[in-house]
Every structure is written in structure tokens, then in C-alpha cells.
mmCIF file of C-alpha atoms in Angstrom:
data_model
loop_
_atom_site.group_PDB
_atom_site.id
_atom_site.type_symbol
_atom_site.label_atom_id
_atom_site.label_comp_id
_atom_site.label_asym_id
_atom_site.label_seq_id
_atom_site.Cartn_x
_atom_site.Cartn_y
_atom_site.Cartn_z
ATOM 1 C CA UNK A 1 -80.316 129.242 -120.876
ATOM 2 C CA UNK A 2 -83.638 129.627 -122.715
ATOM 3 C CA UNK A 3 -81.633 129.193 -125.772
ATOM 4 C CA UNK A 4 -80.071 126.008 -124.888
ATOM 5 C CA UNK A 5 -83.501 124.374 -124.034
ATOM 6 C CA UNK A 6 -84.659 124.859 -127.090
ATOM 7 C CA UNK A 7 -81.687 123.469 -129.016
ATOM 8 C CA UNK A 8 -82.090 120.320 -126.335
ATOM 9 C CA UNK A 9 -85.695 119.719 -127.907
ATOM 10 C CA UNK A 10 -84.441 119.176 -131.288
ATOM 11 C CA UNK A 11 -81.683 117.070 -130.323
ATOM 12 C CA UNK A 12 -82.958 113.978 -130.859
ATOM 13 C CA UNK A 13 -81.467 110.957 -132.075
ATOM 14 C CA UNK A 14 -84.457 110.886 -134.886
ATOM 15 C CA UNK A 15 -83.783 114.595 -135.606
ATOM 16 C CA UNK A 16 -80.711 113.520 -136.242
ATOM 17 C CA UNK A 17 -80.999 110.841 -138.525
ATOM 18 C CA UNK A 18 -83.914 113.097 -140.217
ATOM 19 C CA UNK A 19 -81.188 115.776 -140.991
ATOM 20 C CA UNK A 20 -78.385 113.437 -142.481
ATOM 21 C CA UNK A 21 -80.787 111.140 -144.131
ATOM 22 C CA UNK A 22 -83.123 113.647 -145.476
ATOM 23 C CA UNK A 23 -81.172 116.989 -144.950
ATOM 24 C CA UNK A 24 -84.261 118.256 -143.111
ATOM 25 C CA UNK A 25 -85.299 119.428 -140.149
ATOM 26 C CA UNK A 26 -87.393 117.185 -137.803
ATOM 27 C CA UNK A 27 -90.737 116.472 -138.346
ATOM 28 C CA UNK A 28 -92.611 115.553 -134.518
ATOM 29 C CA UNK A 29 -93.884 112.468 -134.172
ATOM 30 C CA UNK A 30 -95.329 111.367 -130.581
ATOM 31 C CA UNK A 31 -95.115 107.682 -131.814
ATOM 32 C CA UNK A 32 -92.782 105.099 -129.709
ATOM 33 C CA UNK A 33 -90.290 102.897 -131.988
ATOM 34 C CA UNK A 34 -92.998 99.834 -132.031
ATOM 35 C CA UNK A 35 -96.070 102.470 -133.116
ATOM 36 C CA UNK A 36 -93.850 103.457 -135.968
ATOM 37 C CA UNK A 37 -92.618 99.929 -136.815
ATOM 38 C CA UNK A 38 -96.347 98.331 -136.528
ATOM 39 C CA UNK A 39 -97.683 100.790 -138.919
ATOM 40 C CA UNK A 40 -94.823 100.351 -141.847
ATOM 41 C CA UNK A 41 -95.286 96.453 -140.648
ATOM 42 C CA UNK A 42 -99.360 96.594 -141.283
ATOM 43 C CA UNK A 43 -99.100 98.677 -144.342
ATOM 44 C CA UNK A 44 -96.844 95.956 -145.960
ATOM 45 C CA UNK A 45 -98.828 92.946 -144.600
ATOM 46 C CA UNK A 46 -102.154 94.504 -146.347
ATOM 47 C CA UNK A 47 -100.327 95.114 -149.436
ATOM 48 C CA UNK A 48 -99.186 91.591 -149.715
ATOM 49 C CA UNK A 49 -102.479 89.810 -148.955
ATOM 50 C CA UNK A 50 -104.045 91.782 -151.878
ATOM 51 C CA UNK A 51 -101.598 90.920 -154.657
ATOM 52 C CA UNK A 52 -100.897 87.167 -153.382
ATOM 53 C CA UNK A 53 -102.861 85.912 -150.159
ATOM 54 C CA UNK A 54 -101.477 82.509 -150.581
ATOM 55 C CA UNK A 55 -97.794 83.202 -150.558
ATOM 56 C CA UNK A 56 -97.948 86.142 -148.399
ATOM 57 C CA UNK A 57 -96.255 84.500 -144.938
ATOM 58 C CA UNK A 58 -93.163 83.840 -147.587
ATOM 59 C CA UNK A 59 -93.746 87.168 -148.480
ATOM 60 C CA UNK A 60 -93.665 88.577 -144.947
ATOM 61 C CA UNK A 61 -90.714 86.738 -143.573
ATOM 62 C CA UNK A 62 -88.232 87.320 -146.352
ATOM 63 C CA UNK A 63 -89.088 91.209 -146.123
ATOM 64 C CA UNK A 64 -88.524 90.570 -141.925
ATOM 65 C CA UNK A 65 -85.410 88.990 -142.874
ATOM 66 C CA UNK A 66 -84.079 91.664 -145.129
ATOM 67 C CA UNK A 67 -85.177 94.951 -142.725
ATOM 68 C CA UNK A 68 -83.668 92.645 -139.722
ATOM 69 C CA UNK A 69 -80.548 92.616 -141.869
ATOM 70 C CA UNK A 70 -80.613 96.514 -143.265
ATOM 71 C CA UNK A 71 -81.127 97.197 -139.458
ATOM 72 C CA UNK A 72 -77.782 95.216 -138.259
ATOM 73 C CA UNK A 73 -76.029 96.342 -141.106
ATOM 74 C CA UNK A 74 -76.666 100.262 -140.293
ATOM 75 C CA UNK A 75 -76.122 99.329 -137.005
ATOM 76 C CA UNK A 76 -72.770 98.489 -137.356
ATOM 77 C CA UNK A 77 -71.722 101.252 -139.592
ATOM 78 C CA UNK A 78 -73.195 104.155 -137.272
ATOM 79 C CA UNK A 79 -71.013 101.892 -134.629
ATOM 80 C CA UNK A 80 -68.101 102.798 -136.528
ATOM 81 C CA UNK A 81 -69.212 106.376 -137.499
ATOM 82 C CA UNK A 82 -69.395 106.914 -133.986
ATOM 83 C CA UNK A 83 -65.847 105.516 -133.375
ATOM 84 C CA UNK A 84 -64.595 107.536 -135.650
ATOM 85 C CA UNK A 85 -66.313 111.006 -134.774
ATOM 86 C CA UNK A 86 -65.220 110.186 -131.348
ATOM 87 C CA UNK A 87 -61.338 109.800 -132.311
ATOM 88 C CA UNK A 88 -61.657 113.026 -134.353
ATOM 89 C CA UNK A 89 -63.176 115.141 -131.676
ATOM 90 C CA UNK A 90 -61.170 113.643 -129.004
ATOM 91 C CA UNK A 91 -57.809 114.978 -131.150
ATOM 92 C CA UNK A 92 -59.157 118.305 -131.611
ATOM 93 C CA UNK A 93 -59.716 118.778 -128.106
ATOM 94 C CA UNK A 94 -56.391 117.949 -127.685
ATOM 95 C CA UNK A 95 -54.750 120.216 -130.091
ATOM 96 C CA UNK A 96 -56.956 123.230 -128.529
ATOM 97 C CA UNK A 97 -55.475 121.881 -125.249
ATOM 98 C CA UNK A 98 -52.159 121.830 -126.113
ATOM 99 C CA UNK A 99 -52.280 125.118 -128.701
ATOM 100 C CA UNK A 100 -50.252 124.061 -131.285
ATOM 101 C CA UNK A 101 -49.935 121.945 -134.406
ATOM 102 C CA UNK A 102 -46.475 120.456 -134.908
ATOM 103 C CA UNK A 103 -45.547 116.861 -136.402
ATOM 104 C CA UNK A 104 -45.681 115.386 -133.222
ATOM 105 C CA UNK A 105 -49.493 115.662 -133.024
ATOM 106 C CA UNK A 106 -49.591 114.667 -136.739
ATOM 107 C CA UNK A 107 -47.816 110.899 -135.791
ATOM 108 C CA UNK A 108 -50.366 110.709 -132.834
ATOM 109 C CA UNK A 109 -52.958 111.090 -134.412
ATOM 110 C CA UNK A 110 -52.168 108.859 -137.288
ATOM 111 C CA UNK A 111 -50.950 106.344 -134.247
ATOM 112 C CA UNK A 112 -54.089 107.179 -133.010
ATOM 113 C CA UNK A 113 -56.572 106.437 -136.219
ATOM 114 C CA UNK A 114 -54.138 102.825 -136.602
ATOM 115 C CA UNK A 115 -54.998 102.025 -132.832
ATOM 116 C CA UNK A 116 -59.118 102.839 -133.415
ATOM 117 C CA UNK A 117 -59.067 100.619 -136.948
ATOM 118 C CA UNK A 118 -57.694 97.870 -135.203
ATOM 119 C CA UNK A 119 -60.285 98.224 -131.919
ATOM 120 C CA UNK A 120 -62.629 98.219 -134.800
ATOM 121 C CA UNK A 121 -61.456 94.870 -136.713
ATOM 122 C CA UNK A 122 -61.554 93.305 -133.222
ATOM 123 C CA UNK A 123 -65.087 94.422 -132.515
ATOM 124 C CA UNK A 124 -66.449 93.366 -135.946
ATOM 125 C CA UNK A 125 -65.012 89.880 -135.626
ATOM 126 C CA UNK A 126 -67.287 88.327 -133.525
ATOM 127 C CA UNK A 127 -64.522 86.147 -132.457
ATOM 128 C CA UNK A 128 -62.394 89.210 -131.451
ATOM 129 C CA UNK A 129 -60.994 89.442 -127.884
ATOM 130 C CA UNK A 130 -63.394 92.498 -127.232
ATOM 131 C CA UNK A 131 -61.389 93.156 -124.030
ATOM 132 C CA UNK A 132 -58.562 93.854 -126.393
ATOM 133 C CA UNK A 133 -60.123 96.021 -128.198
ATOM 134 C CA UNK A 134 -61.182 98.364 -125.073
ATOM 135 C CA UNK A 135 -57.411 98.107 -123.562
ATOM 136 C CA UNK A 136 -56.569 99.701 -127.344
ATOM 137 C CA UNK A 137 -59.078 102.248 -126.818
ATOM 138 C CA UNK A 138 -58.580 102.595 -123.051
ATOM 139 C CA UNK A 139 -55.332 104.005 -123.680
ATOM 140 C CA UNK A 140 -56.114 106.852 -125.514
ATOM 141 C CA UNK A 141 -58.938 108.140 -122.906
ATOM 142 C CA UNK A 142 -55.965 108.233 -120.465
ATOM 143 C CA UNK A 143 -54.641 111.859 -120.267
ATOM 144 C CA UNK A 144 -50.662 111.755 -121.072
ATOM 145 C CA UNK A 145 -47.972 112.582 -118.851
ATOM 146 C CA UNK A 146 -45.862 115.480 -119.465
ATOM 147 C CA UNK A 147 -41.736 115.384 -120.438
ATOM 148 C CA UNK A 148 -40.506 117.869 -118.233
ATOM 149 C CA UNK A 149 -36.647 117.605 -119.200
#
């Protein structure tokens, strides 16, 4: 279990983003989100005060305004990554389940993939009927009956 615990410590949600961002391995940093923000935030700031002091608050906002964006943006895709990872994991659990590859799992899973788009259009719209959306998804987190004849 030693093993495991050390695996655990890696796992981090930065660690993670370090790896497929970067390809590397994690770099520790005892910093909280707003310590790291602050100091990319102050950095900036002094930068912009020494090449325009008068226009800097323009400066500063529109760069606030763009990282707010990047941040929302990235948001939503790693939203959908996740959706996605999800649906793939979730059918090859079920095809180690069930032991077999055959058509049948080939149309569910393309049924499948269709169903997890559409949860997705509905969740991006900000209009979208969002309960929708999870009775789409609901349905494939219930486990399927059986035929028996």
C-alpha cells in the first residue's frame, strides 16, 4: 500500500495539467491558487506602470478581461474532455464486463457518443434545459437489464 501512497501524492490536479501541458513531471509548489495568481497579477501590474503609468488601469483590465476569458474558455473544454473520457471509460468497463466485442456494443456505443454530444450541446447553450441533459446522461449510468429469452 506504500506504493499507492506515493502515486496519491503526485496525483494532483496541477500535476496533471503540468504533465499534459508541459509533458513533465510536477514541480511542488506550497502556494494556494490566489498566491500563484497574485504573483503573475503583480509581475504584470509592475511591468505596465514602467512602460506606460498613465494608461496602465486600461492596460490592467483588458489583460483581466482576456485571462477571465482564456480561463472560461479552458474551462469549458476540460468540461467536455471530461465528458468524453468519462463515456470512453465507462464503455470499456463495460466491454471487460460483458467479455466480448460484437456489433451490438459497436451501435451502443456510437448510440452512446450521439446521446453525450447532445447532453453536451444542451449544457453549452446556456439556454439548454440542463435537466435534459442529465436525464440523457442519467440513462447511461443505469446498469441494463438482461434478455433472458
Amino acid at each position: 500500500m506504500k506504493i499507492a501512497a506515493k502515486i496519491f501524492e503526485k496525483a494532483t490536479v496541477r500535476g496533471l495539467a503540468d504533465y499534459l501541458i508541459y509533458g513533465l513531471p510536477p514541480e511542488p509548489d506550497e502556494r494556494d491558487y490566489n498566491e500563484r495568481l497574485d504573483a503573475t497579477y503583480n509581475e504584470f501590474e509592475k511591468i505596465a506602470l514602467e512602460h506606460d503609468p498613465d494608461r496602465a488601469s486600461a492596460l490592467l483590465s483588458s489583460a483581466n478581461d482576456m485571462a477571465c476569458e482564456n480561463a472560461c474558455v479552458y474551462l469549458e473544454i476540460g468540461i467536455q474532455a471530461g465528458f468524453l473520457l468519462i463515456a470512453d471509460m465507462m464503455k470499456n468497463i463495460q466491454d471487460e464486463c460483458r467479455g466480448y466485442h460484437d456489433d451490438e456494443d459497436s451501435f451502443t456505443s456510437r448510440v452512446m457518443a450521439k446521446d453525450i454530444r447532445k447532453a453536451l450541446d444542451i449544457l453549452m447553450d446556456k439556454d439548454g434545459d440542463k435537466q435534459k441533459a442529465y436525464e440523457i446522461l442519467e440513462r447511461w449510468g443505469k446498469p441494463q437489464a438482461e434478455d433472458d429469452g
